[in-house]
Amino acid sequence: MQRSGKVKLPTGKKVAVNIGVDFDAASVWMGTFDRFSPAYLSRGEFCAEVGAPRLLHLFRKYGITTTWCIPGHTIDTHMEVCREIVAAGHEICHHGYAHENPTHMSYEEEEEILLRGFTALDRLGVKPRGYRSPAWDYSPNTLKLLEKHGFSYDSSLMGNDLHPYRPREVVEINMDKANVFGPPSRIVEIPVSWYLDDFPTQEYVIGGAEGMRSTHEVFERWRDIFDYACDNEEGACYVLTTHPQTIGRAHNIQMLEKLIQHMESRGAWFATLGEIYDAYTDNEADASNS
């Protein structure tokens, strides 16, 4: 069975809310979509020059500390704004180097990219505790590499929606009999969801994602998931994933501010992924201590 747990919330708070910012800039277009034209790269420029400052202003307005998942390529290309993010007290997580998908990489290839990301983060003065896969996907080696390199938590998988858990390697994948899981990792998974990501519904990609859906539709989905957690789940976490080049657009950032106001009114504890990790307790550990 999955080994999951709860978040110990401050008094009076109902749900731990992490606003995650995947600060991909140009790397998402190059590493994920294989788009190198000036038009696509200019959208990465918007991310750093317009979207990120708007988000920093919004978070400062509401006194919210967030988690920024930053590829090494973004750090090397936009060091100044990355330093502003760190100076504002936001948490920084490892997010690959150039938004590479590790799914089909060899152990050595994936580790080399992991190390390149560490080197860029070191130039920023950051030693990350957390990791987010640029593709929200794993290779068979990813979990082993995260354990080897001392990460405390990951935020890339979807085995739960509102509670952290301990991910397990699928050691046997079968079509004609049961899959076989390995033991729970020491890594804590703080799960993500495509339903709580701005990019799929809002970002237009020629020949790919249609994007440009109504902000009212997105707001209602995000609000309803939060309200369900408030009303039905004890010790839950709500992990929202945003991208400055997407959420930083004028219509989207107003929608995010409206959501922040709603969640604040209902007892959200706005926390970094690291703070959620520090407040996490395994259900199994609780049972053994009772």
Short mmCIF file of C-alpha atoms in Angstrom, two decimals:
data_model
loop_
_atom_site.label_atom_id
_atom_site.label_comp_id
_atom_site.label_asym_id
_atom_site.label_seq_id
_atom_site.Cartn_x
_atom_site.Cartn_y
_atom_site.Cartn_z
CA MET A 1 0.00 0.00 0.00
CA GLN A 2 1.01 3.59 -0.55
CA ARG A 3 2.65 5.19 2.47
CA SER A 4 1.12 8.65 2.72
CA GLY A 5 0.71 11.20 5.47
CA LYS A 6 -0.54 14.56 6.61
CA VAL A 7 0.77 18.07 6.99
CA LYS A 8 0.76 19.51 10.51
CA LEU A 9 -0.90 22.86 10.01
CA PRO A 10 -0.55 26.01 12.11
CA THR A 11 -3.45 26.70 14.45
CA GLY A 12 -6.46 28.00 12.60
CA LYS A 13 -5.28 26.91 9.16
CA LYS A 14 -7.09 24.33 7.03
CA VAL A 15 -4.90 23.49 4.03
CA ALA A 16 -1.21 23.92 3.21
CA VAL A 17 -1.01 25.81 -0.10
CA ASN A 18 2.14 25.91 -2.18
CA ILE A 19 2.23 28.28 -5.11
CA GLY A 20 4.97 26.80 -7.25
CA VAL A 21 6.60 28.84 -9.99
CA ASP A 22 8.32 26.88 -12.74
CA PHE A 23 10.64 29.59 -14.03
CA ASP A 24 11.46 27.89 -17.31
CA ALA A 25 11.97 30.94 -19.55
CA ALA A 26 13.36 29.80 -22.94
CA SER A 27 14.33 26.33 -21.73
CA VAL A 28 10.79 24.94 -21.93
CA TRP A 29 10.60 25.84 -25.62
CA MET A 30 14.03 24.41 -26.38
CA GLY A 31 14.12 21.38 -24.11
CA THR A 32 10.50 20.21 -24.23
CA PHE A 33 9.01 21.57 -27.45
CA ASP A 34 12.16 21.70 -29.61
CA ARG A 35 11.29 25.25 -30.68
CA PHE A 36 14.23 27.62 -31.25
CA SER A 37 12.67 30.39 -33.36
CA PRO A 38 12.91 34.02 -32.17
CA ALA A 39 9.15 34.11 -31.58
CA TYR A 40 9.20 31.21 -29.13
CA LEU A 41 12.37 32.46 -27.45
CA SER A 42 10.73 35.86 -27.01
CA ARG A 43 8.04 34.16 -24.92
CA GLY A 44 10.83 32.96 -22.67
CA GLU A 45 12.09 36.53 -22.52
CA PHE A 46 8.62 37.68 -21.45
CA CYS A 47 8.80 35.08 -18.68
CA ALA A 48 11.91 36.65 -17.17
CA GLU A 49 11.45 40.32 -17.99
CA VAL A 50 7.70 40.75 -17.42
CA GLY A 51 6.05 37.70 -15.84
CA ALA A 52 8.53 37.04 -13.03
CA PRO A 53 8.59 40.66 -11.76
CA ARG A 54 4.78 40.73 -11.78
CA LEU A 55 4.66 37.58 -9.66
CA LEU A 56 7.25 38.91 -7.23
CA HIS A 57 5.13 42.04 -6.81
CA LEU A 58 1.97 40.00 -6.23
CA PHE A 59 3.60 37.73 -3.65
CA ARG A 60 5.07 40.73 -1.86
CA LYS A 61 1.61 42.35 -1.76
CA TYR A 62 0.14 39.34 0.08
CA GLY A 63 3.22 38.40 2.11
CA ILE A 64 3.41 34.96 0.48
CA THR A 65 6.59 32.90 0.28
CA THR A 66 6.60 30.55 -2.69
CA THR A 67 8.75 27.88 -4.35
CA TRP A 68 10.51 28.62 -7.63
CA CYS A 69 11.69 25.61 -9.65
CA ILE A 70 14.44 27.00 -11.85
CA PRO A 71 16.36 25.21 -14.63
CA GLY A 72 20.08 25.94 -14.72
CA HIS A 73 19.70 27.49 -18.18
CA THR A 74 17.35 30.13 -16.75
CA ILE A 75 19.84 30.94 -13.99
CA ASP A 76 22.69 31.33 -16.44
CA THR A 77 20.60 33.44 -18.84
CA HIS A 78 18.66 35.59 -16.34
CA MET A 79 20.87 35.73 -13.26
CA GLU A 80 19.70 39.17 -12.13
CA VAL A 81 16.03 38.29 -11.71
CA CYS A 82 16.99 34.94 -10.15
CA ARG A 83 18.96 36.84 -7.53
CA GLU A 84 15.90 39.01 -6.89
CA ILE A 85 13.85 35.87 -6.27
CA VAL A 86 16.37 34.59 -3.73
CA ALA A 87 16.66 38.01 -2.07
CA ALA A 88 12.87 38.09 -1.66
CA GLY A 89 13.09 34.92 0.45
CA HIS A 90 11.48 32.45 -1.93
CA GLU A 91 12.56 28.82 -1.98
CA ILE A 92 14.50 27.47 -4.98
CA CYS A 93 14.25 23.88 -6.24
CA HIS A 94 16.27 21.92 -8.80
CA HIS A 95 14.51 21.77 -12.18
CA GLY A 96 17.02 20.24 -14.56
CA TYR A 97 19.33 22.30 -16.74
CA ALA A 98 17.49 23.01 -20.03
CA HIS A 99 14.07 21.49 -19.24
CA GLU A 100 15.12 18.04 -20.44
CA ASN A 101 12.80 15.05 -20.31
CA PRO A 102 14.72 12.32 -18.44
CA THR A 103 12.38 9.47 -19.38
CA HIS A 104 14.63 7.71 -21.89
CA MET A 105 18.02 8.87 -20.63
CA SER A 106 20.72 6.56 -19.39
CA TYR A 107 21.75 6.76 -15.74
CA GLU A 108 24.92 8.62 -16.74
CA GLU A 109 23.13 11.13 -18.99
CA GLU A 110 20.53 11.93 -16.35
CA GLU A 111 23.12 12.33 -13.61
CA GLU A 112 25.22 14.65 -15.78
CA ILE A 113 22.22 16.97 -16.25
CA LEU A 114 21.48 16.81 -12.55
CA LEU A 115 25.05 17.89 -11.81
CA ARG A 116 24.87 20.73 -14.36
CA GLY A 117 21.77 21.97 -12.58
CA PHE A 118 23.58 21.86 -9.24
CA THR A 119 26.46 23.88 -10.70
CA ALA A 120 24.11 26.62 -11.92
CA LEU A 121 22.28 26.70 -8.59
CA ASP A 122 25.61 26.99 -6.82
CA ARG A 123 26.37 30.11 -8.89
CA LEU A 124 23.12 31.48 -7.44
CA GLY A 125 24.25 30.53 -3.92
CA VAL A 126 21.55 27.87 -3.53
CA LYS A 127 21.79 24.28 -2.29
CA PRO A 128 18.33 22.83 -3.06
CA ARG A 129 16.50 20.36 -0.86
CA GLY A 130 13.82 19.66 -3.44
CA TYR A 131 13.56 18.54 -7.06
CA ARG A 132 10.91 18.87 -9.75
CA SER A 133 11.31 16.97 -13.00
CA PRO A 134 11.06 19.36 -15.96
CA ALA A 135 8.77 16.90 -17.71
CA TRP A 136 6.84 15.76 -14.62
CA ASP A 137 8.16 12.34 -15.50
CA TYR A 138 10.81 9.91 -14.29
CA SER A 139 13.23 7.50 -15.85
CA PRO A 140 13.79 4.16 -14.09
CA ASN A 141 16.82 5.85 -12.47
CA THR A 142 15.39 9.17 -11.29
CA LEU A 143 14.39 8.11 -7.78
CA LYS A 144 17.76 6.42 -7.22
CA LEU A 145 19.55 9.60 -8.32
CA LEU A 146 17.47 11.82 -6.05
CA GLU A 147 18.31 9.56 -3.11
CA LYS A 148 22.00 9.45 -4.06
CA HIS A 149 22.30 13.23 -4.28
CA GLY A 150 20.62 13.91 -0.96
CA PHE A 151 17.29 15.43 -1.91
CA SER A 152 14.69 15.52 0.85
CA TYR A 153 11.59 15.78 -1.32
CA ASP A 154 10.33 15.69 -4.88
CA SER A 155 7.34 17.34 -6.54
CA SER A 156 6.86 15.62 -9.92
CA LEU A 157 4.56 12.61 -9.43
CA MET A 158 0.83 12.07 -9.17
CA GLY A 159 0.21 9.02 -6.96
CA ASN A 160 -1.89 11.19 -4.64
CA ASP A 161 -3.51 14.57 -5.09
CA LEU A 162 -3.86 16.23 -1.67
CA HIS A 163 -1.42 14.36 0.59
CA PRO A 164 2.34 13.85 0.50
CA TYR A 165 3.53 10.27 0.23
CA ARG A 166 6.63 8.09 -0.13
CA PRO A 167 7.15 7.14 -3.80
CA ARG A 168 8.04 3.57 -4.70
CA GLU A 169 10.01 2.27 -7.65
CA VAL A 170 7.97 -0.01 -9.90
CA VAL A 171 10.49 -2.84 -10.07
CA GLU A 172 8.38 -4.98 -12.41
CA ILE A 173 6.00 -3.57 -15.01
CA ASN A 174 3.76 -6.25 -16.49
CA MET A 175 0.84 -6.39 -18.88
CA ASP A 176 -0.20 -9.96 -18.04
CA LYS A 177 0.18 -9.97 -14.25
CA ALA A 178 0.49 -7.57 -11.35
CA ASN A 179 3.04 -4.78 -11.26
CA VAL A 180 5.55 -5.09 -8.42
CA PHE A 181 6.56 -2.15 -6.23
CA GLY A 182 9.78 -1.68 -4.31
CA PRO A 183 9.86 -0.28 -0.76
CA PRO A 184 8.85 3.31 0.03
CA SER A 185 11.63 5.82 -0.55
CA ARG A 186 13.03 8.08 2.13
CA ILE A 187 12.14 10.88 -0.33
CA VAL A 188 8.80 12.57 0.35
CA GLU A 189 6.67 13.18 -2.73
CA ILE A 190 4.64 16.41 -2.59
CA PRO A 191 2.36 15.62 -5.53
CA VAL A 192 1.47 17.74 -8.53
CA SER A 193 -1.50 17.60 -10.87
CA TRP A 194 -2.15 18.68 -14.44
CA TYR A 195 -5.44 20.03 -13.14
CA LEU A 196 -3.48 22.50 -11.00
CA ASP A 197 -1.14 23.71 -13.74
CA ASP A 198 -1.65 26.87 -15.78
CA PHE A 199 0.29 25.79 -18.88
CA PRO A 200 -2.03 23.16 -20.46
CA THR A 201 -5.13 25.34 -20.57
CA GLN A 202 -3.59 28.76 -21.10
CA GLU A 203 -0.48 28.43 -23.28
CA TYR A 204 -0.93 28.26 -27.05
CA VAL A 205 1.51 26.04 -28.95
CA ILE A 206 1.17 25.86 -32.74
CA GLY A 207 0.43 22.27 -33.70
CA GLY A 208 0.17 21.25 -30.05
CA ALA A 209 -1.72 22.60 -27.04
CA GLU A 210 -4.67 24.80 -27.94
CA GLY A 211 -4.39 27.01 -24.84
CA MET A 212 -6.28 30.24 -24.32
CA ARG A 213 -9.15 28.80 -22.27
CA SER A 214 -11.40 31.01 -20.15
CA THR A 215 -9.86 32.22 -16.90
CA HIS A 216 -13.26 31.70 -15.27
CA GLU A 217 -13.08 27.99 -16.09
CA VAL A 218 -9.56 27.72 -14.65
CA PHE A 219 -10.44 29.72 -11.54
CA GLU A 220 -13.45 27.54 -10.81
CA ARG A 221 -11.43 24.34 -11.12
CA TRP A 222 -8.62 25.61 -8.90
CA ARG A 223 -11.08 27.01 -6.35
CA ASP A 224 -13.17 23.83 -6.26
CA ILE A 225 -10.14 21.60 -5.64
CA PHE A 226 -9.06 23.86 -2.77
CA ASP A 227 -12.57 23.95 -1.31
CA TYR A 228 -12.79 20.15 -1.43
CA ALA A 229 -9.54 19.91 0.51
CA CYS A 230 -10.84 22.38 3.09
CA ASP A 231 -14.11 20.55 3.57
CA ASN A 232 -13.02 16.91 3.32
CA GLU A 233 -9.30 16.35 3.92
CA GLU A 234 -7.40 16.71 7.18
CA GLY A 235 -3.78 17.81 6.91
CA ALA A 236 -3.95 18.28 3.15
CA CYS A 237 -1.61 20.10 0.80
CA TYR A 238 -2.63 21.92 -2.37
CA VAL A 239 0.21 22.28 -4.88
CA LEU A 240 -0.40 24.84 -7.63
CA THR A 241 2.06 25.00 -10.53
CA THR A 242 2.42 28.25 -12.44
CA HIS A 243 4.76 29.59 -15.13
CA PRO A 244 5.64 33.31 -15.28
CA GLN A 245 5.20 33.41 -19.06
CA THR A 246 1.67 32.05 -18.58
CA ILE A 247 0.28 33.19 -15.24
CA GLY A 248 2.13 36.49 -15.66
CA ARG A 249 -0.17 37.58 -18.49
CA ALA A 250 -2.50 40.40 -17.44
CA HIS A 251 -5.72 38.35 -17.47
CA ASN A 252 -4.18 35.33 -15.73
CA ILE A 253 -2.44 37.16 -12.91
CA GLN A 254 -5.71 38.84 -11.94
CA MET A 255 -7.28 35.39 -11.76
CA LEU A 256 -4.42 34.19 -9.52
CA GLU A 257 -4.89 37.16 -7.21
CA LYS A 258 -8.60 36.40 -6.94
CA LEU A 259 -7.74 32.80 -6.04
CA ILE A 260 -5.24 33.92 -3.39
CA GLN A 261 -7.91 36.10 -1.82
CA HIS A 262 -10.38 33.20 -1.77
CA MET A 263 -7.91 30.76 -0.26
CA GLU A 264 -6.77 33.31 2.30
CA SER A 265 -10.38 33.83 3.40
CA ARG A 266 -10.82 30.08 3.97
CA GLY A 267 -7.73 29.39 6.06
CA ALA A 268 -4.93 28.65 3.61
CA TRP A 269 -1.44 28.28 5.04
CA PHE A 270 0.75 29.58 2.22
CA ALA A 271 3.97 27.59 2.49
CA THR A 272 7.01 26.57 0.51
CA LEU A 273 7.46 22.95 -0.48
CA GLY A 274 10.26 22.83 2.09
CA GLU A 275 7.91 24.01 4.83
CA ILE A 276 5.37 21.38 3.81
CA TYR A 277 8.12 18.75 3.94
CA ASP A 278 9.16 19.92 7.43
CA ALA A 279 5.54 19.70 8.61
CA TYR A 280 4.90 16.28 7.06
CA THR A 281 4.17 13.26 9.21
CA ASP A 282 3.68 9.71 7.96
CA ASN A 283 0.38 8.05 8.80
CA GLU A 284 2.43 4.91 9.50
CA ALA A 285 4.62 6.81 11.99
CA ASP A 286 1.53 8.23 13.71
CA ALA A 287 0.03 4.75 14.03
CA SER A 288 3.22 3.28 15.53
CA ASN A 289 3.39 6.09 18.11
CA SER A 290 -0.25 5.79 19.20
#
